[in-house]
């Protein structure tokens, strides 16, 4: 049975999707059978997940509304062990309320994740920003959660709120393990960033924050824009290396 790892944060734009696609690809590079599932109606996974040319744009939302069978929305990628389930054509709609309601009120999300867990070693779930109904539903079916946190001074003000959110989510779902807070877009030598890191490590339990950080790297954002995880396009880049090390660390943890 595989592990379901949700990538979650209250804040938008902190590197959730970048983390989901790079970690997913890094797991697959290790030979772990991996599925990345996008449940965020923004649908950003499709841009950076090494999908094969000419891939379909249908996804989970199209399965959810009955217009596609599940097998049609599991897409192959450039990596043999990596599959992707996009969020689907809901991305083109201005109004995502029907999609959200179907998730909140139905049981197809937990059922789909359960089926994926049986077939995969790791299922990485990319969620929308915030702890709204979609994210909560994903957390209810997940084994583990990873929280990316962008290394910026605002963190000093928002940490208590972030902590409350995580504790609230974990307390609602006793089966859920917090794998850790992951500092992203880290800029060594930038005093504001280093101060932020120092503050976080000083105020949060050591086990709650990963020792490794994801550096800010042009290769990471450029790879995404070019349709690929950086761990495939530029594996020796420091950002890619950080994701590769993180995948190794998590794979070892999951195997215990
Ligand atoms: N390590 C990094 N180095 C440089 N740029 C990065 C890095 N991580 C993420 N970015 C860039 O930051 C932006 C936000 O990243 P991403 O889309 O992964 O965040 P998100 O948390 O998924 O956002 P949303 O909340 O909107 O879903 C993107 O332009 C991405 O390319
Ligand atoms: Mg995202």
PDB file of C-alpha atoms and ligand atoms in Angstrom:
ATOM      1  CA  UNK A   1       0.000   0.000   0.000  1.00  0.00           C
ATOM      2  CA  UNK A   2       1.301   3.396  -0.952  1.00  0.00           C
ATOM      3  CA  UNK A   3       1.428   6.643   0.948  1.00  0.00           C
ATOM      4  CA  UNK A   4      -0.660   9.681   0.115  1.00  0.00           C
ATOM      5  CA  UNK A   5       1.279  12.911   0.597  1.00  0.00           C
ATOM      6  CA  UNK A   6      -0.671  16.179   0.440  1.00  0.00           C
ATOM      7  CA  UNK A   7       1.166  19.422  -0.303  1.00  0.00           C
ATOM      8  CA  UNK A   8      -0.712  22.118   1.593  1.00  0.00           C
ATOM      9  CA  UNK A   9      -0.345  25.725   2.675  1.00  0.00           C
ATOM     10  CA  UNK A  10      -2.662  28.526   3.695  1.00  0.00           C
ATOM     11  CA  UNK A  11      -0.767  30.970   1.544  1.00  0.00           C
ATOM     12  CA  UNK A  12      -0.741  31.031  -2.242  1.00  0.00           C
ATOM     13  CA  UNK A  13       2.345  31.142  -4.412  1.00  0.00           C
ATOM     14  CA  UNK A  14       4.686  29.507  -1.900  1.00  0.00           C
ATOM     15  CA  UNK A  15       5.871  26.671  -4.144  1.00  0.00           C
ATOM     16  CA  UNK A  16       3.243  23.956  -3.578  1.00  0.00           C
ATOM     17  CA  UNK A  17       2.906  22.979  -7.228  1.00  0.00           C
ATOM     18  CA  UNK A  18       6.648  23.281  -7.841  1.00  0.00           C
ATOM     19  CA  UNK A  19       7.201  20.987  -4.871  1.00  0.00           C
ATOM     20  CA  UNK A  20       4.507  18.523  -5.984  1.00  0.00           C
ATOM     21  CA  UNK A  21       5.899  18.084  -9.509  1.00  0.00           C
ATOM     22  CA  UNK A  22       9.565  18.010  -8.516  1.00  0.00           C
ATOM     23  CA  UNK A  23       9.050  15.655  -5.602  1.00  0.00           C
ATOM     24  CA  UNK A  24       6.807  13.449  -7.725  1.00  0.00           C
ATOM     25  CA  UNK A  25       9.431  13.279 -10.475  1.00  0.00           C
ATOM     26  CA  UNK A  26      12.213  12.714  -7.935  1.00  0.00           C
ATOM     27  CA  UNK A  27      10.301   9.785  -6.399  1.00  0.00           C
ATOM     28  CA  UNK A  28       9.726   8.321  -9.859  1.00  0.00           C
ATOM     29  CA  UNK A  29      13.433   8.700 -10.708  1.00  0.00           C
ATOM     30  CA  UNK A  30      14.103   6.466  -7.716  1.00  0.00           C
ATOM     31  CA  UNK A  31      11.883   3.788  -9.258  1.00  0.00           C
ATOM     32  CA  UNK A  32       8.912   4.470  -7.006  1.00  0.00           C
ATOM     33  CA  UNK A  33       5.575   4.142  -8.749  1.00  0.00           C
ATOM     34  CA  UNK A  34       4.246   7.672  -8.381  1.00  0.00           C
ATOM     35  CA  UNK A  35       1.035   9.496  -9.225  1.00  0.00           C
ATOM     36  CA  UNK A  36       0.722  13.268  -8.997  1.00  0.00           C
ATOM     37  CA  UNK A  37      -2.900  14.317  -8.487  1.00  0.00           C
ATOM     38  CA  UNK A  38      -3.927  17.940  -9.030  1.00  0.00           C
ATOM     39  CA  UNK A  39      -7.091  18.866  -7.158  1.00  0.00           C
ATOM     40  CA  UNK A  40      -6.500  22.635  -7.464  1.00  0.00           C
ATOM     41  CA  UNK A  41      -8.918  24.122 -10.023  1.00  0.00           C
ATOM     42  CA  UNK A  42      -6.141  26.551 -11.046  1.00  0.00           C
ATOM     43  CA  UNK A  43      -4.684  23.429 -12.686  1.00  0.00           C
ATOM     44  CA  UNK A  44      -1.023  24.462 -12.651  1.00  0.00           C
ATOM     45  CA  UNK A  45       0.377  20.918 -12.545  1.00  0.00           C
ATOM     46  CA  UNK A  46      -0.315  20.540 -16.244  1.00  0.00           C
ATOM     47  CA  UNK A  47       2.329  23.128 -17.079  1.00  0.00           C
ATOM     48  CA  UNK A  48       5.250  21.522 -15.332  1.00  0.00           C
ATOM     49  CA  UNK A  49       4.762  17.786 -15.047  1.00  0.00           C
ATOM     50  CA  UNK A  50       6.658  16.391 -18.067  1.00  0.00           C
ATOM     51  CA  UNK A  51       3.460  15.237 -19.757  1.00  0.00           C
ATOM     52  CA  UNK A  52       3.864  13.674 -23.164  1.00  0.00           C
ATOM     53  CA  UNK A  53       3.156  15.906 -26.162  1.00  0.00           C
ATOM     54  CA  UNK A  54      -0.458  16.003 -27.265  1.00  0.00           C
ATOM     55  CA  UNK A  55      -1.747  14.877 -23.886  1.00  0.00           C
ATOM     56  CA  UNK A  56      -5.404  15.313 -23.011  1.00  0.00           C
ATOM     57  CA  UNK A  57      -6.606  18.101 -20.776  1.00  0.00           C
ATOM     58  CA  UNK A  58      -9.261  16.074 -18.995  1.00  0.00           C
ATOM     59  CA  UNK A  59      -8.743  15.258 -15.393  1.00  0.00           C
ATOM     60  CA  UNK A  60     -10.202  14.590 -12.012  1.00  0.00           C
ATOM     61  CA  UNK A  61     -13.052  17.119 -12.344  1.00  0.00           C
ATOM     62  CA  UNK A  62     -14.197  15.390 -15.546  1.00  0.00           C
ATOM     63  CA  UNK A  63     -14.240  12.057 -13.725  1.00  0.00           C
ATOM     64  CA  UNK A  64     -16.067  13.739 -10.866  1.00  0.00           C
ATOM     65  CA  UNK A  65     -18.871  15.036 -13.104  1.00  0.00           C
ATOM     66  CA  UNK A  66     -19.218  11.711 -14.848  1.00  0.00           C
ATOM     67  CA  UNK A  67     -17.941  12.761 -18.271  1.00  0.00           C
ATOM     68  CA  UNK A  68     -14.752  10.607 -18.231  1.00  0.00           C
ATOM     69  CA  UNK A  69     -13.838   7.237 -16.777  1.00  0.00           C
ATOM     70  CA  UNK A  70     -10.907   7.187 -14.354  1.00  0.00           C
ATOM     71  CA  UNK A  71      -8.584   5.356 -16.749  1.00  0.00           C
ATOM     72  CA  UNK A  72      -8.898   8.219 -19.276  1.00  0.00           C
ATOM     73  CA  UNK A  73      -7.613  10.828 -16.848  1.00  0.00           C
ATOM     74  CA  UNK A  74      -4.409   9.086 -15.770  1.00  0.00           C
ATOM     75  CA  UNK A  75      -1.745  10.452 -18.094  1.00  0.00           C
ATOM     76  CA  UNK A  76       1.711   9.100 -18.917  1.00  0.00           C
ATOM     77  CA  UNK A  77       4.805  11.297 -18.626  1.00  0.00           C
ATOM     78  CA  UNK A  78       8.400  11.280 -19.829  1.00  0.00           C
ATOM     79  CA  UNK A  79       9.215   9.043 -16.833  1.00  0.00           C
ATOM     80  CA  UNK A  80       8.078   5.410 -16.858  1.00  0.00           C
ATOM     81  CA  UNK A  81       7.160   5.427 -13.139  1.00  0.00           C
ATOM     82  CA  UNK A  82       5.372   8.750 -13.144  1.00  0.00           C
ATOM     83  CA  UNK A  83       1.694   9.257 -13.955  1.00  0.00           C
ATOM     84  CA  UNK A  84      -0.299  12.456 -13.608  1.00  0.00           C
ATOM     85  CA  UNK A  85      -3.955  13.164 -12.982  1.00  0.00           C
ATOM     86  CA  UNK A  86      -4.708  16.740 -13.987  1.00  0.00           C
ATOM     87  CA  UNK A  87      -7.585  18.602 -12.407  1.00  0.00           C
ATOM     88  CA  UNK A  88      -9.165  18.777 -15.866  1.00  0.00           C
ATOM     89  CA  UNK A  89     -11.364  21.079 -17.875  1.00  0.00           C
ATOM     90  CA  UNK A  90     -12.699  22.832 -14.738  1.00  0.00           C
ATOM     91  CA  UNK A  91      -9.593  25.004 -15.137  1.00  0.00           C
ATOM     92  CA  UNK A  92     -11.273  26.683 -18.127  1.00  0.00           C
ATOM     93  CA  UNK A  93     -14.392  27.588 -16.110  1.00  0.00           C
ATOM     94  CA  UNK A  94     -14.620  30.916 -14.343  1.00  0.00           C
ATOM     95  CA  UNK A  95     -16.779  29.366 -11.645  1.00  0.00           C
ATOM     96  CA  UNK A  96     -15.386  26.414  -9.708  1.00  0.00           C
ATOM     97  CA  UNK A  97     -18.251  26.132  -7.240  1.00  0.00           C
ATOM     98  CA  UNK A  98     -19.818  23.053  -8.831  1.00  0.00           C
ATOM     99  CA  UNK A  99     -16.461  21.253  -8.684  1.00  0.00           C
ATOM    100  CA  UNK A 100     -15.928  22.266  -5.037  1.00  0.00           C
ATOM    101  CA  UNK A 101     -19.438  21.195  -4.097  1.00  0.00           C
ATOM    102  CA  UNK A 102     -19.058  17.791  -5.752  1.00  0.00           C
ATOM    103  CA  UNK A 103     -15.847  17.217  -3.808  1.00  0.00           C
ATOM    104  CA  UNK A 104     -17.244  18.441  -0.509  1.00  0.00           C
ATOM    105  CA  UNK A 105     -20.518  16.543  -0.753  1.00  0.00           C
ATOM    106  CA  UNK A 106     -19.512  13.348  -2.556  1.00  0.00           C
ATOM    107  CA  UNK A 107     -17.062  10.577  -1.805  1.00  0.00           C
ATOM    108  CA  UNK A 108     -15.312  10.268  -5.177  1.00  0.00           C
ATOM    109  CA  UNK A 109     -12.138  12.042  -4.012  1.00  0.00           C
ATOM    110  CA  UNK A 110     -11.502   9.651  -1.091  1.00  0.00           C
ATOM    111  CA  UNK A 111     -12.456   6.689  -3.293  1.00  0.00           C
ATOM    112  CA  UNK A 112     -10.114   7.767  -6.088  1.00  0.00           C
ATOM    113  CA  UNK A 113      -7.238   8.346  -3.648  1.00  0.00           C
ATOM    114  CA  UNK A 114      -7.863   4.981  -2.009  1.00  0.00           C
ATOM    115  CA  UNK A 115      -7.723   3.247  -5.401  1.00  0.00           C
ATOM    116  CA  UNK A 116      -4.525   5.171  -6.252  1.00  0.00           C
ATOM    117  CA  UNK A 117      -2.941   4.183  -2.938  1.00  0.00           C
ATOM    118  CA  UNK A 118      -3.499   0.524  -3.809  1.00  0.00           C
ATOM    119  CA  UNK A 119      -1.736   0.850  -7.161  1.00  0.00           C
ATOM    120  CA  UNK A 120       1.103   3.253  -6.352  1.00  0.00           C
ATOM    121  CA  UNK A 121       3.997   3.618  -3.942  1.00  0.00           C
ATOM    122  CA  UNK A 122       3.406   7.336  -3.545  1.00  0.00           C
ATOM    123  CA  UNK A 123       0.529   9.633  -4.448  1.00  0.00           C
ATOM    124  CA  UNK A 124       1.431  13.342  -4.305  1.00  0.00           C
ATOM    125  CA  UNK A 125      -1.600  15.628  -4.069  1.00  0.00           C
ATOM    126  CA  UNK A 126      -1.279  19.283  -5.090  1.00  0.00           C
ATOM    127  CA  UNK A 127      -3.950  21.376  -3.380  1.00  0.00           C
ATOM    128  CA  UNK A 128      -5.360  24.894  -3.813  1.00  0.00           C
ATOM    129  CA  UNK A 129      -4.071  27.606  -1.467  1.00  0.00           C
ATOM    130  CA  UNK A 130      -5.842  27.779   1.878  1.00  0.00           C
ATOM    131  CA  UNK A 131      -7.598  25.232   4.024  1.00  0.00           C
ATOM    132  CA  UNK A 132     -10.909  25.290   2.193  1.00  0.00           C
ATOM    133  CA  UNK A 133     -13.227  22.342   1.519  1.00  0.00           C
ATOM    134  CA  UNK A 134     -11.124  20.812  -1.289  1.00  0.00           C
ATOM    135  CA  UNK A 135      -7.941  20.806   0.774  1.00  0.00           C
ATOM    136  CA  UNK A 136      -9.731  19.523   3.864  1.00  0.00           C
ATOM    137  CA  UNK A 137     -11.254  16.678   1.885  1.00  0.00           C
ATOM    138  CA  UNK A 138      -7.812  15.806   0.441  1.00  0.00           C
ATOM    139  CA  UNK A 139      -6.291  15.879   3.932  1.00  0.00           C
ATOM    140  CA  UNK A 140      -8.987  13.553   5.239  1.00  0.00           C
ATOM    141  CA  UNK A 141      -7.759  10.889   2.794  1.00  0.00           C
ATOM    142  CA  UNK A 142      -4.026  11.557   3.131  1.00  0.00           C
ATOM    143  CA  UNK A 143      -1.419   9.840   5.273  1.00  0.00           C
ATOM    144  CA  UNK A 144       1.026  12.695   5.373  1.00  0.00           C
ATOM    145  CA  UNK A 145       1.223  16.415   4.781  1.00  0.00           C
ATOM    146  CA  UNK A 146       4.091  18.660   3.740  1.00  0.00           C
ATOM    147  CA  UNK A 147       3.800  22.429   4.139  1.00  0.00           C
ATOM    148  CA  UNK A 148       5.937  24.640   1.878  1.00  0.00           C
ATOM    149  CA  UNK A 149       6.691  28.027   3.375  1.00  0.00           C
ATOM    150  CA  UNK A 150       8.237  30.759   1.282  1.00  0.00           C
ATOM    151  CA  UNK A 151      11.245  32.217   3.018  1.00  0.00           C
ATOM    152  CA  UNK A 152      10.173  35.855   3.312  1.00  0.00           C
ATOM    153  CA  UNK A 153       9.849  38.307   6.206  1.00  0.00           C
ATOM    154  CA  UNK A 154       6.037  38.127   6.232  1.00  0.00           C
ATOM    155  CA  UNK A 155       6.448  34.657   7.730  1.00  0.00           C
ATOM    156  CA  UNK A 156       7.342  36.326  11.029  1.00  0.00           C
ATOM    157  CA  UNK A 157       3.797  37.691  11.254  1.00  0.00           C
ATOM    158  CA  UNK A 158       1.991  34.690   9.800  1.00  0.00           C
ATOM    159  CA  UNK A 159       3.730  31.820  11.604  1.00  0.00           C
ATOM    160  CA  UNK A 160       1.227  31.628  14.520  1.00  0.00           C
ATOM    161  CA  UNK A 161      -1.634  31.480  12.011  1.00  0.00           C
ATOM    162  CA  UNK A 162       0.179  28.853   9.935  1.00  0.00           C
ATOM    163  CA  UNK A 163       0.852  26.771  13.038  1.00  0.00           C
ATOM    164  CA  UNK A 164      -2.786  26.995  14.109  1.00  0.00           C
ATOM    165  CA  UNK A 165      -3.885  25.888  10.637  1.00  0.00           C
ATOM    166  CA  UNK A 166      -1.564  22.875  10.633  1.00  0.00           C
ATOM    167  CA  UNK A 167      -2.473  21.877  14.168  1.00  0.00           C
ATOM    168  CA  UNK A 168      -6.154  22.249  13.370  1.00  0.00           C
ATOM    169  CA  UNK A 169      -5.835  20.057  10.250  1.00  0.00           C
ATOM    170  CA  UNK A 170      -3.824  17.377  12.043  1.00  0.00           C
ATOM    171  CA  UNK A 171      -6.188  17.350  15.028  1.00  0.00           C
ATOM    172  CA  UNK A 172      -9.176  16.808  12.716  1.00  0.00           C
ATOM    173  CA  UNK A 173      -7.409  13.912  11.044  1.00  0.00           C
ATOM    174  CA  UNK A 174      -5.591  11.839  13.659  1.00  0.00           C
ATOM    175  CA  UNK A 175      -4.180   9.490  10.999  1.00  0.00           C
ATOM    176  CA  UNK A 176      -2.306  12.386   9.387  1.00  0.00           C
ATOM    177  CA  UNK A 177       1.440  12.833   9.956  1.00  0.00           C
ATOM    178  CA  UNK A 178       3.014  16.243   9.443  1.00  0.00           C
ATOM    179  CA  UNK A 179       6.167  15.457   7.497  1.00  0.00           C
ATOM    180  CA  UNK A 180       7.364  18.970   7.957  1.00  0.00           C
ATOM    181  CA  UNK A 181       7.487  22.581   6.943  1.00  0.00           C
ATOM    182  CA  UNK A 182       9.691  23.077   3.895  1.00  0.00           C
ATOM    183  CA  UNK A 183      11.385  26.433   3.398  1.00  0.00           C
ATOM    184  CA  UNK A 184      11.183  27.343  -0.275  1.00  0.00           C
ATOM    185  CA  UNK A 185      12.757  30.002  -2.489  1.00  0.00           C
ATOM    186  CA  UNK A 186      15.552  30.300   0.062  1.00  0.00           C
ATOM    187  CA  UNK A 187      18.184  32.916  -0.742  1.00  0.00           C
ATOM    188  CA  UNK A 188      21.436  32.398   1.089  1.00  0.00           C
ATOM    189  CA  UNK A 189      23.223  35.654   1.857  1.00  0.00           C
ATOM    190  CA  UNK A 190      20.005  37.694   1.837  1.00  0.00           C
ATOM    191  CA  UNK A 191      19.660  38.957   5.421  1.00  0.00           C
ATOM    192  CA  UNK A 192      15.831  39.039   5.426  1.00  0.00           C
ATOM    193  CA  UNK A 193      15.719  35.409   4.303  1.00  0.00           C
ATOM    194  CA  UNK A 194      18.341  34.254   6.776  1.00  0.00           C
ATOM    195  CA  UNK A 195      16.570  36.110   9.610  1.00  0.00           C
ATOM    196  CA  UNK A 196      13.302  34.450   8.651  1.00  0.00           C
ATOM    197  CA  UNK A 197      14.880  31.015   8.744  1.00  0.00           C
ATOM    198  CA  UNK A 198      16.505  31.734  12.114  1.00  0.00           C
ATOM    199  CA  UNK A 199      13.203  32.922  13.558  1.00  0.00           C
ATOM    200  CA  UNK A 200      11.319  29.861  12.332  1.00  0.00           C
ATOM    201  CA  UNK A 201      13.886  27.397  13.585  1.00  0.00           C
ATOM    202  CA  UNK A 202      13.966  29.241  16.903  1.00  0.00           C
ATOM    203  CA  UNK A 203      10.189  29.257  17.361  1.00  0.00           C
ATOM    204  CA  UNK A 204       9.081  25.886  16.011  1.00  0.00           C
ATOM    205  CA  UNK A 205       9.945  22.402  17.234  1.00  0.00           C
ATOM    206  CA  UNK A 206      13.048  21.101  15.423  1.00  0.00           C
ATOM    207  CA  UNK A 207      11.211  18.095  14.044  1.00  0.00           C
ATOM    208  CA  UNK A 208       8.628  20.364  12.425  1.00  0.00           C
ATOM    209  CA  UNK A 209      10.955  22.110   9.958  1.00  0.00           C
ATOM    210  CA  UNK A 210      13.046  20.212   7.404  1.00  0.00           C
ATOM    211  CA  UNK A 211      16.776  20.865   7.818  1.00  0.00           C
ATOM    212  CA  UNK A 212      17.146  21.098   4.058  1.00  0.00           C
ATOM    213  CA  UNK A 213      15.777  24.134   2.265  1.00  0.00           C
ATOM    214  CA  UNK A 214      14.809  24.634  -1.386  1.00  0.00           C
ATOM    215  CA  UNK A 215      16.948  27.434  -2.804  1.00  0.00           C
ATOM    216  CA  UNK A 216      15.469  30.036  -5.105  1.00  0.00           C
ATOM    217  CA  UNK A 217      16.726  29.053  -8.511  1.00  0.00           C
ATOM    218  CA  UNK A 218      16.044  30.299 -12.014  1.00  0.00           C
ATOM    219  CA  UNK A 219      16.363  26.722 -13.300  1.00  0.00           C
ATOM    220  CA  UNK A 220      13.415  25.672 -11.127  1.00  0.00           C
ATOM    221  CA  UNK A 221      11.033  28.337 -12.408  1.00  0.00           C
ATOM    222  CA  UNK A 222      12.311  28.105 -16.000  1.00  0.00           C
ATOM    223  CA  UNK A 223      11.858  24.324 -16.072  1.00  0.00           C
ATOM    224  CA  UNK A 224       8.269  24.778 -14.922  1.00  0.00           C
ATOM    225  CA  UNK A 225       7.622  27.301 -17.691  1.00  0.00           C
ATOM    226  CA  UNK A 226       9.175  24.847 -20.170  1.00  0.00           C
ATOM    227  CA  UNK A 227       6.789  22.084 -19.108  1.00  0.00           C
ATOM    228  CA  UNK A 228       9.125  19.957 -17.044  1.00  0.00           C
ATOM    229  CA  UNK A 229      10.117  19.413 -13.444  1.00  0.00           C
ATOM    230  CA  UNK A 230      13.598  20.879 -12.828  1.00  0.00           C
ATOM    231  CA  UNK A 231      14.764  17.514 -11.457  1.00  0.00           C
ATOM    232  CA  UNK A 232      14.464  16.204 -15.044  1.00  0.00           C
ATOM    233  CA  UNK A 233      15.480  19.271 -17.020  1.00  0.00           C
ATOM    234  CA  UNK A 234      18.362  20.429 -14.850  1.00  0.00           C
ATOM    235  CA  UNK A 235      19.125  17.661 -12.345  1.00  0.00           C
ATOM    236  CA  UNK A 236      22.414  19.139 -11.164  1.00  0.00           C
ATOM    237  CA  UNK A 237      20.910  22.541 -10.340  1.00  0.00           C
ATOM    238  CA  UNK A 238      20.943  23.242  -6.571  1.00  0.00           C
ATOM    239  CA  UNK A 239      17.130  23.554  -6.528  1.00  0.00           C
ATOM    240  CA  UNK A 240      16.748  20.169  -8.238  1.00  0.00           C
ATOM    241  CA  UNK A 241      19.339  18.631  -5.937  1.00  0.00           C
ATOM    242  CA  UNK A 242      17.384  19.848  -2.915  1.00  0.00           C
ATOM    243  CA  UNK A 243      14.216  18.165  -4.223  1.00  0.00           C
ATOM    244  CA  UNK A 244      16.167  14.978  -5.041  1.00  0.00           C
ATOM    245  CA  UNK A 245      17.547  14.884  -1.480  1.00  0.00           C
ATOM    246  CA  UNK A 246      14.122  15.576  -0.026  1.00  0.00           C
ATOM    247  CA  UNK A 247      12.639  12.683  -2.022  1.00  0.00           C
ATOM    248  CA  UNK A 248      15.406  10.382  -0.750  1.00  0.00           C
ATOM    249  CA  UNK A 249      14.769  11.441   2.825  1.00  0.00           C
ATOM    250  CA  UNK A 250      10.996  10.976   2.527  1.00  0.00           C
ATOM    251  CA  UNK A 251      11.273   7.647   0.691  1.00  0.00           C
ATOM    252  CA  UNK A 252      13.416   6.319   3.519  1.00  0.00           C
ATOM    253  CA  UNK A 253      10.941   7.631   6.091  1.00  0.00           C
ATOM    254  CA  UNK A 254       7.938   6.120   4.253  1.00  0.00           C
ATOM    255  CA  UNK A 255       9.621   2.721   4.014  1.00  0.00           C
ATOM    256  CA  UNK A 256       9.871   2.437   7.824  1.00  0.00           C
TER     257      UNK A 256
HETATM  258  N1  LIG B   1      12.707  27.214  -5.746  1.00  0.00           N
HETATM  259  C1  LIG B   1      12.189  28.122  -6.577  1.00  0.00           C
HETATM  260  N2  LIG B   1      13.009  28.970  -7.255  1.00  0.00           N
HETATM  261  C2  LIG B   1      12.514  29.914  -8.090  1.00  0.00           C
HETATM  262  N3  LIG B   1      11.198  30.083  -8.336  1.00  0.00           N
HETATM  263  C3  LIG B   1      10.336  29.272  -7.695  1.00  0.00           C
HETATM  264  C4  LIG B   1      10.771  28.267  -6.787  1.00  0.00           C
HETATM  265  N4  LIG B   1       9.684  27.625  -6.305  1.00  0.00           N
HETATM  266  C5  LIG B   1       8.624  28.202  -6.889  1.00  0.00           C
HETATM  267  N5  LIG B   1       8.994  29.198  -7.720  1.00  0.00           N
HETATM  268  C6  LIG B   1       8.139  30.062  -8.525  1.00  0.00           C
HETATM  269  O1  LIG B   1       7.218  30.714  -7.658  1.00  0.00           O
HETATM  270  C7  LIG B   1       5.940  30.819  -8.256  1.00  0.00           C
HETATM  271  C8  LIG B   1       4.902  30.141  -7.369  1.00  0.00           C
HETATM  272  O2  LIG B   1       5.209  28.754  -7.297  1.00  0.00           O
HETATM  273  P1  LIG B   1       4.065  27.644  -7.310  1.00  0.00           P
HETATM  274  O3  LIG B   1       3.147  27.836  -8.458  1.00  0.00           O
HETATM  275  O4  LIG B   1       4.737  26.348  -7.177  1.00  0.00           O
HETATM  276  O5  LIG B   1       3.337  28.041  -5.958  1.00  0.00           O
HETATM  277  P2  LIG B   1       1.929  27.498  -5.396  1.00  0.00           P
HETATM  278  O6  LIG B   1       2.058  27.512  -3.911  1.00  0.00           O
HETATM  279  O7  LIG B   1       1.582  26.216  -6.040  1.00  0.00           O
HETATM  280  O8  LIG B   1       0.939  28.634  -5.882  1.00  0.00           O
HETATM  281  P3  LIG B   1      -0.674  28.578  -5.782  1.00  0.00           P
HETATM  282  O9  LIG B   1      -1.000  28.827  -4.342  1.00  0.00           O
HETATM  283  O10 LIG B   1      -1.139  29.663  -6.686  1.00  0.00           O
HETATM  284  O11 LIG B   1      -1.096  27.203  -6.205  1.00  0.00           O
HETATM  285  C9  LIG B   1       6.060  30.178  -9.622  1.00  0.00           C
HETATM  286  O12 LIG B   1       6.302  31.198 -10.566  1.00  0.00           O
HETATM  287  C10 LIG B   1       7.274  29.275  -9.495  1.00  0.00           C
HETATM  288  O13 LIG B   1       7.952  29.066 -10.734  1.00  0.00           O
HETATM  289 MG1  LIG B   2      -0.154  25.652  -7.047  1.00  0.00          MG
END
